[in-house]
XYZ file of C-alpha atoms in Angstrom:
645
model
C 0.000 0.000 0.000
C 1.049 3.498 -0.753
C 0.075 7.044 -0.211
C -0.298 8.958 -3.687
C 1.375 12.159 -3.194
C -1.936 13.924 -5.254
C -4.302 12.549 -2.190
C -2.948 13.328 1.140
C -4.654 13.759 4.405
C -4.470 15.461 8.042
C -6.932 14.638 10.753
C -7.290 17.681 13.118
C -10.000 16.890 16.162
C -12.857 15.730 13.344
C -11.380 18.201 10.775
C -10.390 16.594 7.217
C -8.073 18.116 5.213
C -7.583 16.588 1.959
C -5.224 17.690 -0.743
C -6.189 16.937 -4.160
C -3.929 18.371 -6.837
C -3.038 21.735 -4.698
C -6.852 22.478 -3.918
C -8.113 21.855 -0.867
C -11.373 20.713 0.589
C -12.712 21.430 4.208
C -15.258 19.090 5.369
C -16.595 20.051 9.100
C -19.211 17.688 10.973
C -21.259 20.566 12.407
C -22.920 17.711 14.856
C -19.168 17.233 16.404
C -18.194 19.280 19.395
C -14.282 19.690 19.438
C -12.578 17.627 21.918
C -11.305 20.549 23.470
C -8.008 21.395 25.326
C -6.794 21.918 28.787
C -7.208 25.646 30.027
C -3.375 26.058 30.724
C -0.299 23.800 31.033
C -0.290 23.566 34.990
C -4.006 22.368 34.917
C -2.543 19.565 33.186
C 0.715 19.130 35.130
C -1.341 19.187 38.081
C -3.579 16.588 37.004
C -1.080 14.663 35.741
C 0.765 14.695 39.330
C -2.846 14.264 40.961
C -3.252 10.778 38.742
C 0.391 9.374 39.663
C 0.279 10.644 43.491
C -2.366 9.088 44.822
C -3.510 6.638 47.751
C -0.643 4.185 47.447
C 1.880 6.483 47.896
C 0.605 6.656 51.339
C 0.214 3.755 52.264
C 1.684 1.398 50.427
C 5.050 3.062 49.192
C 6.439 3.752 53.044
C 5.474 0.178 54.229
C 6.923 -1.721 51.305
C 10.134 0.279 51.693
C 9.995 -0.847 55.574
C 9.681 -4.466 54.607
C 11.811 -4.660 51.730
C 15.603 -3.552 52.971
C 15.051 0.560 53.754
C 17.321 2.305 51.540
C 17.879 -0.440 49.409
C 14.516 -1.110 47.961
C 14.279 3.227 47.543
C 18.142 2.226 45.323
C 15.686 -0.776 43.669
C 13.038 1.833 43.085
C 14.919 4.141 41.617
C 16.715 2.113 39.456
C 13.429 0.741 37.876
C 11.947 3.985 37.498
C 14.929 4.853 35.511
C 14.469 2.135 33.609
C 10.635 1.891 32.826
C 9.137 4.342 34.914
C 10.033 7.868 32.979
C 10.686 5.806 29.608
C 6.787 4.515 29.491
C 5.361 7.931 31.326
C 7.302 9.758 28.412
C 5.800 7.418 25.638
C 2.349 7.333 26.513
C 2.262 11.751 26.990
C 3.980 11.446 23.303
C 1.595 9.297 21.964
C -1.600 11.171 23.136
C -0.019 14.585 22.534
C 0.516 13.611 18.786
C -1.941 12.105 17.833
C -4.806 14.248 20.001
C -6.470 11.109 20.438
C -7.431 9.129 23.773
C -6.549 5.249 24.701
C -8.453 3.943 21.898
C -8.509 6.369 18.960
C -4.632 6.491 19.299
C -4.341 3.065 17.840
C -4.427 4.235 14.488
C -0.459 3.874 15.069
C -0.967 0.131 15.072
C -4.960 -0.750 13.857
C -4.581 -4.179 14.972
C -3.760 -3.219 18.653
C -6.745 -1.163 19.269
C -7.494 -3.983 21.459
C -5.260 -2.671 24.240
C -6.870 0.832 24.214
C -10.387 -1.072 25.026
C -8.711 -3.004 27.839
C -7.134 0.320 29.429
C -10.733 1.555 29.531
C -12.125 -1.466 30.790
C -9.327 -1.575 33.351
C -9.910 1.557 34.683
C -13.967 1.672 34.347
C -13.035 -1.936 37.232
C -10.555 0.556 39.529
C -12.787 3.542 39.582
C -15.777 1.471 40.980
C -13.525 -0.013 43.800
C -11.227 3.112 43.951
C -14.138 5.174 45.208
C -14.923 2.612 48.034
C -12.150 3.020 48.956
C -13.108 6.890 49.235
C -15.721 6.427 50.534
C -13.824 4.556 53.862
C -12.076 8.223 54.037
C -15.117 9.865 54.578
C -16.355 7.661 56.968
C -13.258 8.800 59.178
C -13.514 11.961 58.333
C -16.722 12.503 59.494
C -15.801 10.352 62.413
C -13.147 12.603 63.179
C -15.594 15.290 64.207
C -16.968 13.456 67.558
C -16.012 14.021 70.641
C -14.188 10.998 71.209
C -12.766 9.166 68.634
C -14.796 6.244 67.963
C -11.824 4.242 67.078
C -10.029 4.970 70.648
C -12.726 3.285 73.257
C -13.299 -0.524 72.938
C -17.124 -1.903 72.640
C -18.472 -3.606 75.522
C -18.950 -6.587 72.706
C -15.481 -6.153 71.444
C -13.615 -7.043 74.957
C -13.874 -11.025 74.411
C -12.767 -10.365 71.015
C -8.978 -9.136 73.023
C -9.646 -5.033 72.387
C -7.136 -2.773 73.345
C -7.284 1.042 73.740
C -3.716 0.804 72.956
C -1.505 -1.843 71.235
C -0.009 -4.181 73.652
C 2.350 -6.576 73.076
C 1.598 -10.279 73.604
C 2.659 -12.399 76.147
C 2.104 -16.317 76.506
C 1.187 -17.767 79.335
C 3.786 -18.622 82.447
C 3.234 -22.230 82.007
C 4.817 -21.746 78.279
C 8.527 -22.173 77.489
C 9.420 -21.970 81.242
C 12.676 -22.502 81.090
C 13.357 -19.534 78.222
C 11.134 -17.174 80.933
C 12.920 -17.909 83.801
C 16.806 -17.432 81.424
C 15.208 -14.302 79.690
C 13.494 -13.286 82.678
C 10.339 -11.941 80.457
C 6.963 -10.990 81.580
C 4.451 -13.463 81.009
C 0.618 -13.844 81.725
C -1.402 -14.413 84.802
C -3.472 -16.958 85.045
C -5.944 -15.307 87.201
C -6.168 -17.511 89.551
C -4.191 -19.221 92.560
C -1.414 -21.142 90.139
C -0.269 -17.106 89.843
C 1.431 -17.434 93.422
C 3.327 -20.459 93.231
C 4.887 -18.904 89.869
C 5.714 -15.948 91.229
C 8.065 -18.136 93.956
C 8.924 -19.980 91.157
C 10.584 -16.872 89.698
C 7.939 -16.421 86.878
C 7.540 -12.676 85.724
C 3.875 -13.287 86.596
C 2.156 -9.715 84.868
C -1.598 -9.026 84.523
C -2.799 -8.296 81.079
C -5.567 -5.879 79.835
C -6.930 -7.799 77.632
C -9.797 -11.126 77.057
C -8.640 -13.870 74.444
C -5.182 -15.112 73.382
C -3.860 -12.044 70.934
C -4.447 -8.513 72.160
C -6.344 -6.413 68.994
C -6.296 -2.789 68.462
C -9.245 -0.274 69.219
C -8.802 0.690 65.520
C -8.864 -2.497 64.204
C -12.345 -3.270 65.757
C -13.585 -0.254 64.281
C -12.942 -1.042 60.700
C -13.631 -4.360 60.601
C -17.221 -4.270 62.872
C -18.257 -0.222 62.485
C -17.189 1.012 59.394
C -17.418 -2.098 57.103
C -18.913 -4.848 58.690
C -16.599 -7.267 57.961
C -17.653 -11.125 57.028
C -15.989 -13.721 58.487
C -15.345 -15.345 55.473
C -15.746 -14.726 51.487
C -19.438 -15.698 51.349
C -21.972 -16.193 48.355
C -24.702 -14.034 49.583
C -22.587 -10.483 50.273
C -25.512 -9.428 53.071
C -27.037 -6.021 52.573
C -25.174 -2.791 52.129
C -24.293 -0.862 54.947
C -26.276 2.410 55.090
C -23.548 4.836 56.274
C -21.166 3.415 54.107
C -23.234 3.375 50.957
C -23.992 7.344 51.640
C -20.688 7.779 51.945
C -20.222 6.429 48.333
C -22.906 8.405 46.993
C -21.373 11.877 47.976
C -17.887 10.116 46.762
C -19.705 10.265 43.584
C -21.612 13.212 43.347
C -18.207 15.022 44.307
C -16.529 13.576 41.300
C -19.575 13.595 38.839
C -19.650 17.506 40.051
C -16.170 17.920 39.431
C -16.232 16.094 35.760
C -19.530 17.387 34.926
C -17.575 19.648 32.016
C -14.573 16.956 31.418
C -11.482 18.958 31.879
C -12.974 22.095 31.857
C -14.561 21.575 35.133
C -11.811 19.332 36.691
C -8.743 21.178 35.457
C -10.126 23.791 37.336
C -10.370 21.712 40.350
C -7.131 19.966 40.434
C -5.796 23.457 41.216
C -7.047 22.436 44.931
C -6.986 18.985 45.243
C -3.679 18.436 43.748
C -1.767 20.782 45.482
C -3.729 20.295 49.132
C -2.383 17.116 49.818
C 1.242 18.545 49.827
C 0.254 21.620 52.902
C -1.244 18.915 55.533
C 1.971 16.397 54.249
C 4.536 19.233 55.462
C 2.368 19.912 58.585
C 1.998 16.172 59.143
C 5.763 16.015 58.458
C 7.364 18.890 60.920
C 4.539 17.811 63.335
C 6.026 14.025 62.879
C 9.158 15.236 63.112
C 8.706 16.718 66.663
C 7.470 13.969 68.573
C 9.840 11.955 70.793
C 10.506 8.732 69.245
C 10.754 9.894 65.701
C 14.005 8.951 64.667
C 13.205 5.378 65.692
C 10.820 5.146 63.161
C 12.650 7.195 60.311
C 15.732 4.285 60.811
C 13.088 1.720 60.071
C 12.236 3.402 56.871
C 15.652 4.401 55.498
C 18.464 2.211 57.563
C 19.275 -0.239 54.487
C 19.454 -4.145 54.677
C 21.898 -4.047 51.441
C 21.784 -7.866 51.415
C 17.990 -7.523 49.959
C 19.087 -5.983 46.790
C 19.936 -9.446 46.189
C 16.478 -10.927 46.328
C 14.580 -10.715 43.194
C 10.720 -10.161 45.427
C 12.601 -6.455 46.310
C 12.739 -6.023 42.907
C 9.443 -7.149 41.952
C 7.584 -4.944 44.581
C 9.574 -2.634 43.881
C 8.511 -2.752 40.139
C 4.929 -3.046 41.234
C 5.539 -0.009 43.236
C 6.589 2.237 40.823
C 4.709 0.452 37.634
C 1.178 1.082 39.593
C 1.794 4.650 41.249
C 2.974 6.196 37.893
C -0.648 4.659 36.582
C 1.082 3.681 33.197
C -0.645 1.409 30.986
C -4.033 2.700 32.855
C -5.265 4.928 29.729
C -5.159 8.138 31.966
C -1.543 9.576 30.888
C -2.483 8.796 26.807
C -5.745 10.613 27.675
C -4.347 13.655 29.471
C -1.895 13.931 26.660
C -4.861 13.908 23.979
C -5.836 17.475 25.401
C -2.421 19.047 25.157
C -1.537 21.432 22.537
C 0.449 19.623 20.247
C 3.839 21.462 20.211
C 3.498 21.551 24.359
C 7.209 20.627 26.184
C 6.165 17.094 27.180
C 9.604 15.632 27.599
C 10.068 18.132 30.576
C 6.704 17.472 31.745
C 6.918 13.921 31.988
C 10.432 14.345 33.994
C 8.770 16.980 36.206
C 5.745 14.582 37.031
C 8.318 11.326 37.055
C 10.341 13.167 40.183
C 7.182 14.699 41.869
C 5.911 11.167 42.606
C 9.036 9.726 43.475
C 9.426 12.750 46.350
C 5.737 12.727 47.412
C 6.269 9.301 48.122
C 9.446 9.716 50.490
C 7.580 12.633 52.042
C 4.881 10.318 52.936
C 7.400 7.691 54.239
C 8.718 10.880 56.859
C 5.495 11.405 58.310
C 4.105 7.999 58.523
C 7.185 6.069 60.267
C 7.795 9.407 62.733
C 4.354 8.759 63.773
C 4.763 5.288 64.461
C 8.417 6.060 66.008
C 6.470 7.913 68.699
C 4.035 5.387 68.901
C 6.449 2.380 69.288
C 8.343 4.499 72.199
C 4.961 5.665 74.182
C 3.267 1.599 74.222
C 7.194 0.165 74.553
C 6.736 -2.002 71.236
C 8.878 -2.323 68.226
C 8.177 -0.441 65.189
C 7.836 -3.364 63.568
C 4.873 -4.300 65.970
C 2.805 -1.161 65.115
C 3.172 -0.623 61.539
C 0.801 -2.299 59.350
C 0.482 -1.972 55.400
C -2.355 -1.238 52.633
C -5.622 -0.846 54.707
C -4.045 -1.301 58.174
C -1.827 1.499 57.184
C -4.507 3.999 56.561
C -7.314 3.673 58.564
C -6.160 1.327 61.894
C -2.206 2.200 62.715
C -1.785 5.651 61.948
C -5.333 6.461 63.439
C -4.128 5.227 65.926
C -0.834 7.083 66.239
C -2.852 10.090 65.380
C -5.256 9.883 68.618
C -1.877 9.888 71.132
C -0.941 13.816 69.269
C -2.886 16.847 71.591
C -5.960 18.017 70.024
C -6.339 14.080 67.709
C -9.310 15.333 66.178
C -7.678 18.247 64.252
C -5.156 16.158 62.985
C -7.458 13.107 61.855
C -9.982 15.377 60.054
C -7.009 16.940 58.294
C -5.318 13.378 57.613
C -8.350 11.968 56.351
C -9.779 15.204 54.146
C -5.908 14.523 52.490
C -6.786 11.024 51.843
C -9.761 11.728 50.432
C -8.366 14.834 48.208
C -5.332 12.348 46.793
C -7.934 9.836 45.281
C -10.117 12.034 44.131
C -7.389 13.101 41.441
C -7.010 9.775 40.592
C -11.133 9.186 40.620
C -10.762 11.879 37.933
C -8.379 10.233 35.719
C -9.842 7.043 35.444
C -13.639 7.986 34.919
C -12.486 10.369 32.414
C -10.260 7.934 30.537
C -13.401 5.766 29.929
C -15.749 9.304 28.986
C -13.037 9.916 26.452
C -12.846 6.553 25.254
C -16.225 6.558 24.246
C -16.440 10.088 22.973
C -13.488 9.094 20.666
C -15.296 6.534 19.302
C -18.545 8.243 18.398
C -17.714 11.850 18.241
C -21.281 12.874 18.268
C -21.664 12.056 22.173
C -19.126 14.807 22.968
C -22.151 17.537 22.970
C -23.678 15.047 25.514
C -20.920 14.886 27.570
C -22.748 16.224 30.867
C -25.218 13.482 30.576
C -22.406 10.715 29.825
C -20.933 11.523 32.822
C -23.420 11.472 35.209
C -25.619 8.275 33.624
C -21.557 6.852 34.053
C -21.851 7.961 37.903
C -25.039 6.742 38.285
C -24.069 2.999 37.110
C -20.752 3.010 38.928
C -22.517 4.031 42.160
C -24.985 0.772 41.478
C -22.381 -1.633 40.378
C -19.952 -0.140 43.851
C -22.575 -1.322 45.946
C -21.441 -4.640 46.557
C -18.159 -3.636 47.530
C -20.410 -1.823 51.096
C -21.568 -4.738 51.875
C -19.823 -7.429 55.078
C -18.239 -9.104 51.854
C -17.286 -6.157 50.342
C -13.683 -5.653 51.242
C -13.430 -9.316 49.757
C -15.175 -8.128 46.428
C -12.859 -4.880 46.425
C -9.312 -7.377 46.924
C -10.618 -9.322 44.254
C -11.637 -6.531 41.709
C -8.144 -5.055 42.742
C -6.341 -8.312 42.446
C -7.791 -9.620 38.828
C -9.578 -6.537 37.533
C -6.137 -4.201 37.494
C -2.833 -5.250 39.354
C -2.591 -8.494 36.911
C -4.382 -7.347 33.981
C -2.234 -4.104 32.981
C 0.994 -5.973 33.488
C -0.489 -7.649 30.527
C -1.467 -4.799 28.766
C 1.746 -3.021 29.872
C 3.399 -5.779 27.993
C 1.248 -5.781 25.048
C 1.539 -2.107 24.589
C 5.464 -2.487 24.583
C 5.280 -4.448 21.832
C 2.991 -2.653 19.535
C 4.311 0.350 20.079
C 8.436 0.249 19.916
C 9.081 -3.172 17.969
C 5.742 -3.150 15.829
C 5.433 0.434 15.525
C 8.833 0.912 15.723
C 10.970 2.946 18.013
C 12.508 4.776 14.958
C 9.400 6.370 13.859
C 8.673 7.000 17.365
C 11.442 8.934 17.994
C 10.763 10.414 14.396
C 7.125 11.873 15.818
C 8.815 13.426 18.597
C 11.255 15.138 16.202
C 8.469 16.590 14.291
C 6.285 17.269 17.311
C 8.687 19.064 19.460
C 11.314 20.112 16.753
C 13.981 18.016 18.212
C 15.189 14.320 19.223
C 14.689 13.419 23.216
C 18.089 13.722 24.950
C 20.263 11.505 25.359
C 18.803 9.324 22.286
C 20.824 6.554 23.107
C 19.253 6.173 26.408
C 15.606 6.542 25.361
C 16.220 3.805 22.563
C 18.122 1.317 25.115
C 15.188 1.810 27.434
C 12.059 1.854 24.570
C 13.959 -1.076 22.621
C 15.407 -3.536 25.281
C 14.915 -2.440 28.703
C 10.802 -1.458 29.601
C 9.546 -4.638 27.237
C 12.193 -6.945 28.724
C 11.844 -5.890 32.186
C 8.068 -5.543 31.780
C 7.458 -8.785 30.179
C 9.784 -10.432 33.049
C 7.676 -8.931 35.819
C 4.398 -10.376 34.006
C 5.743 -13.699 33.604
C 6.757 -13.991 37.272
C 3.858 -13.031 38.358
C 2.305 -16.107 35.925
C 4.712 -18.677 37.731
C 4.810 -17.145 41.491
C 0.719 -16.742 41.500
C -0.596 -16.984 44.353
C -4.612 -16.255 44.630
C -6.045 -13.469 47.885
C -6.183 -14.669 50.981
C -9.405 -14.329 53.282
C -6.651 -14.141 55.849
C -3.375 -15.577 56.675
C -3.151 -19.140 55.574
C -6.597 -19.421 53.889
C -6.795 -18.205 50.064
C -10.437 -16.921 48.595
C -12.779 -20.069 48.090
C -12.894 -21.422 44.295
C -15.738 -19.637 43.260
C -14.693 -16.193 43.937
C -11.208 -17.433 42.557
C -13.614 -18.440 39.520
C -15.220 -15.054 39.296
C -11.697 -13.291 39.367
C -10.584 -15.058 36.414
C -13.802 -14.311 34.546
C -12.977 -10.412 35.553
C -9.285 -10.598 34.228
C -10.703 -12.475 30.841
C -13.395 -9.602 30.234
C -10.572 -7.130 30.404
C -8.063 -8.439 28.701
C -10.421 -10.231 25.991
C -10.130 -7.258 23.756
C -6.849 -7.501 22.755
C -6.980 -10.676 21.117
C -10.081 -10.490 19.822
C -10.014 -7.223 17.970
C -6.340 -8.609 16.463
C -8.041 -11.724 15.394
C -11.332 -9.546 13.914
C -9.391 -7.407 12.192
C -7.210 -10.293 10.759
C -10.392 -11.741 9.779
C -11.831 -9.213 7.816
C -8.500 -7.763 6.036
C -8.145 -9.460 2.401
C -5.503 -11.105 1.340
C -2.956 -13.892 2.306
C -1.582 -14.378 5.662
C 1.612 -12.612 5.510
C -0.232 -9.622 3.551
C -2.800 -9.434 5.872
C -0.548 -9.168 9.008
C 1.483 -6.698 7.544
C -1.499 -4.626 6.923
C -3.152 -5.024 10.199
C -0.030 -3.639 11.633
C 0.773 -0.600 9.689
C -1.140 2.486 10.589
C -4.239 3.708 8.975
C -4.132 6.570 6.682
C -5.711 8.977 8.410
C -2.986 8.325 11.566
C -0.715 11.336 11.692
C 0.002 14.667 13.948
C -2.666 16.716 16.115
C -1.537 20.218 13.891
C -3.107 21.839 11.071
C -0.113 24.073 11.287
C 2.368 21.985 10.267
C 2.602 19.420 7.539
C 5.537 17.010 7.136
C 7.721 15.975 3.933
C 9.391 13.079 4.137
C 11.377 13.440 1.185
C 13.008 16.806 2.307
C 12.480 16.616 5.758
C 10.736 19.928 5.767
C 8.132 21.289 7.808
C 5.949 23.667 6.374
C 2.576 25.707 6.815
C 1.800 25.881 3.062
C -0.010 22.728 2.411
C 0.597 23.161 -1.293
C 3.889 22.624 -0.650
C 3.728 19.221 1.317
C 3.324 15.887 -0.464
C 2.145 14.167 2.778
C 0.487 15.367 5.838
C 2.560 12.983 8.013
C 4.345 9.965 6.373
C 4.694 6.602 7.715
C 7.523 4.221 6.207
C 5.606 1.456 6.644
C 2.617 2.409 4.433
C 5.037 2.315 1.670
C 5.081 -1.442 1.000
């Protein structure tokens, strides 16, 4: 196939320009609304940095660096961000900033990969619905935060057999275990309660009365997340049990908030971002010098940073460490290709993507400060480790550093602020992914644009409905499941996939070769961008994916016991209706492209005509290498090497 140099086109945001023998014909779909752009560049740097910093960084960057070697999983980190991070971040802005298109429409590049675009949405339509639960948790606290006495500090008469503590205690056996370590160690241990206490005590026995029913002593906090705030099953059952009502109100404002705040697309959430992107950082540096004061800090900041170098050598640093950074970034989500698509297409997205890279990698570290100074204090006022107090993912956010918070003077000042943070750094990310599925759609039948107010609440309103499940006793199962098959091991796949399409089947020449006419110059140092695009982020990427295929191992209910088969079953069927696109569109489009085999793969793989830069300002020449702004001049709006077969 070949472009005639008498018929050449340049799609513009619905606009067709096509050349025919120097005259030129405007056709313009009065029914299409223009997809529109963002109001200035920091509306979308912020919501760029609102998408990548989000709830994870948190609580789930500081505890992973605790468990994984200190320093040296932040040197693993790093590393890998170099590595796949910034090079993937960096593709996807290019390839939405060209092209003006969002996750789906891009795949012009590459028709027969549209697959992945359709996956990203579905991917993100799967984390939104959970994502706001998740919210919705935040403003349970929040609003919690307001009583009198924190709820989460004062044990239920009900909860005492349970073993609740208004403050976490260490466990001790009983004196009749391990005697003879006791008596050498010379260790508290626990009363029995009864006259057997005396003769221990002459026996030596460090014979100490506990405050606590049951064998394990369980936080306050604990208690109050799993039997206030959600209700939590005993096990994964069948029937979920009704929704609980203060938690399913809590979701509906979660939603209103963002449907309120997307109401206009970008328009109305650029605006917004200008808040809840930069809020989060003010209560982090109050958190932080407030964190920094307490006695007992430093404990917990050597916990964090102190490195165990010998853990660089174990490849599970590395791979959380990759999962880390992979997921925080929020590459291969749809969001970054879509916030590109509304950039104006000479914009400085190289330092952009650097800018945004570095601001999650700090935010992250910042968070690490304030959370493990907290728990320092904590560890020194209760006498326990730090080890014994922190707690990851969940525990992290809404049992230890609750917790930690209600020891500070005045605890319900600084849990409403800790919590209105929480619920300002997902709401950025809320953004991002209902948006990336909105523009999906719109991309795909332009005429919907002019409906876009009513797309994104009737979107709202069936999110809210299909959430639902996730409020009910089962529904922090539902939400690990959703989490576990629905994103974390489906865009490693897609990650993978879009590799592939993009720098071997694309090709990472003609890559680089869009950047050069988009920004007017190559992306410095070239030859690390091509070691990274050709060999490094595919290799590495496709590594992580297949050991997460060998080393699977399915969510547990708790320790020791994994989610029964069916819901094992049903998380499966999630990951299959995500990821079916992929190889179904490549196979339909195979299908219905004439030809033999060989002819029809090559021309399911090289990019449709009408693929080529988001400018009606300039138009490329292959042949000289110019660009130019007289389209009389140009023999091709954009050329693509491997249309010339």
């Amino acid at each position: 196939m070949s472009l005639d140099t008498k018929d050449s086109y340049n799609i513009n945001n619905g606009l067709a320009l096509k050349e025919r023998n120097g005259d030129v014909d405007v056709n313009v779909d009065e029914d299409t609304e223009d997809r529109g752009q963002w109001g200035s560049k920091w509306e979308f740097i912020l919501s760029c940095i609102g998408l990548s910093v989000g709830l994870g960084n948190v609580w789930r960057f500081p505890y992973l660096a605790y468990e994984n070697g200190g320093a040296a999983f932040l040197i693993a980190y790093l590393v890998l961000q170099f590595l796949i991070g910034k090079p993937m971040y960096f593709m996807e802005l290019v390839m939405g900033q060209f092209s003006g298109l969002g996750p789906t429409g891009v795949w012009k590049m590459n028709p027969s990969a549209k697959g992945i675009g359709i996956s990203m949405a579905l991917i993100s339509l799967v984390v939104a619905i959970y994502y706001n639960v998740i919210m919705a948790y935040t403003l349970i606290y929040f609003f919690s935060s307001m009583q009198k006495t924190l709820p989460w500090t004062v044990c239920e008469d009900e909860w005492l057999p349970l073993g609740c503590v208004e403050q976490s205690t260490q466990k001790l056996d009983y004196c009749s275990m391990n005697i003879t370590q006791l008596l050498t160690d010379n260790r508290a241990c626990r009363c029995f309660l009864n006259a057997t206490d005396s003769i221990l005590s002459d026996q030596g026995f460090n014979c100490t009365n506990v405050t606590y029913q049951g064998d394990v002593p369980v936080p306050v906090a604990q208690l109050y997340f799993d039997k206030t705030v959600i209700n939590k099953a005993d096990d994964f059952y069948p029937d979920t049990g009704n929704p609980q009502w203060k938690l399913a109100l809590c979701l509906l404002l979660s939603w209103i908030v963002v449907v309120l705040c997307l109401v206009r697309g970008i328009k109305s959430s650029g605006k917004v971002v200008y808040f809840t992107a930069t809020f989060p950082y003010v209560i982090l540096l109050i958190l932080l010098i407030r964190g920094a004061t307490l006695d007992g800090a430093i404990d917990g900041v050597k916990y964090f940073l102190i490195p165990e170098w010998s853990k660089l050598a174990d490849l599970k640093v590395w791979v959380a460490a990759a999962g880390q950074m992979f997921f925080s970034l929020s590459v291969s989500f749809g969001g970054i290709i879509m916030f590109g698509s509304y950039n104006k297409f000479s914009n400085n997205v190289y330092g952009d993507a650097l800018l945004i890279a570095v601001m999650d990698l700090v935010t992250s570290i910042i968070a690490g400060f304030v959370i493990f100074t907290t728990f320092g204090a904590l560890a020194k006022k209760t006498g326990l480790e730090v080890s014994e107090v922190a707690r990851g993912g969940y525990g992290l956010a809404f049992v230890a550093y609750p917790e930690a918070l209600s020891n500070l003077p005045l605890p319900q000042l600084w849990s409403v602020l800790f919590f209105f943070m929480l619920f300002t750094l997902g709401l950025d990310s809320e953004f991002a992914l209902l948006e990336t599925v909105l523009t999906c759609i719109q991309d795909e039948f332009p005429k919907l644009r002019k409906y876009k107010s009513h797309m994104c609440i009737g979107l709202g309103v069936i999110c809210f409905f299909m959430a639902l499940p996730c409020v009910t006793p089962t529904g922090d199962y539902i939400v690990g499941l959703m989490d576990s098959y629905g994103a974390d091991f489906s865009v490693l796949c897609v990650a993978t996939c879009e590799c592939v399409s993009v720098l071997w089947v694309y090709g990472v020449t003609r890559f680089i070769k869009d950047i050069e006419f988009m920004l007017g110059k190559t992306p410095a140092p070239t030859t690390y961008w091509l070691f990274c695009w050709v060999l490094a982020s595919p290799l590495l990427i496709g590594g992580l994916f297949a050991y997460r295929l060998i080393e699977y191992v399915p969510p547990k209910v708790k320790d020791g016991v994994f989610f029964p088969d069916f819901a094992q079953i049903i998380g499966w069927c999630v990951t299959a209706i995500v990821l079916c696109p992929i190889p179904l569109y490549f196979v339909y489009k195979f299908i219905i492209t004439p030809g033999k085999v060989t002819e029809r793969l090559r021309i399911v793989t090289t990019p449709a005509a009408d693929w080529g830069p988001n400018t009606k300002e300039k138009l490329y020449n292959p042949e000289s290498h110019l660009m130019s702004t007289d389209i009389g001049k140009a023999a091709y709006a954009y050329d693509n090497p491997a249309s010339q077969l």
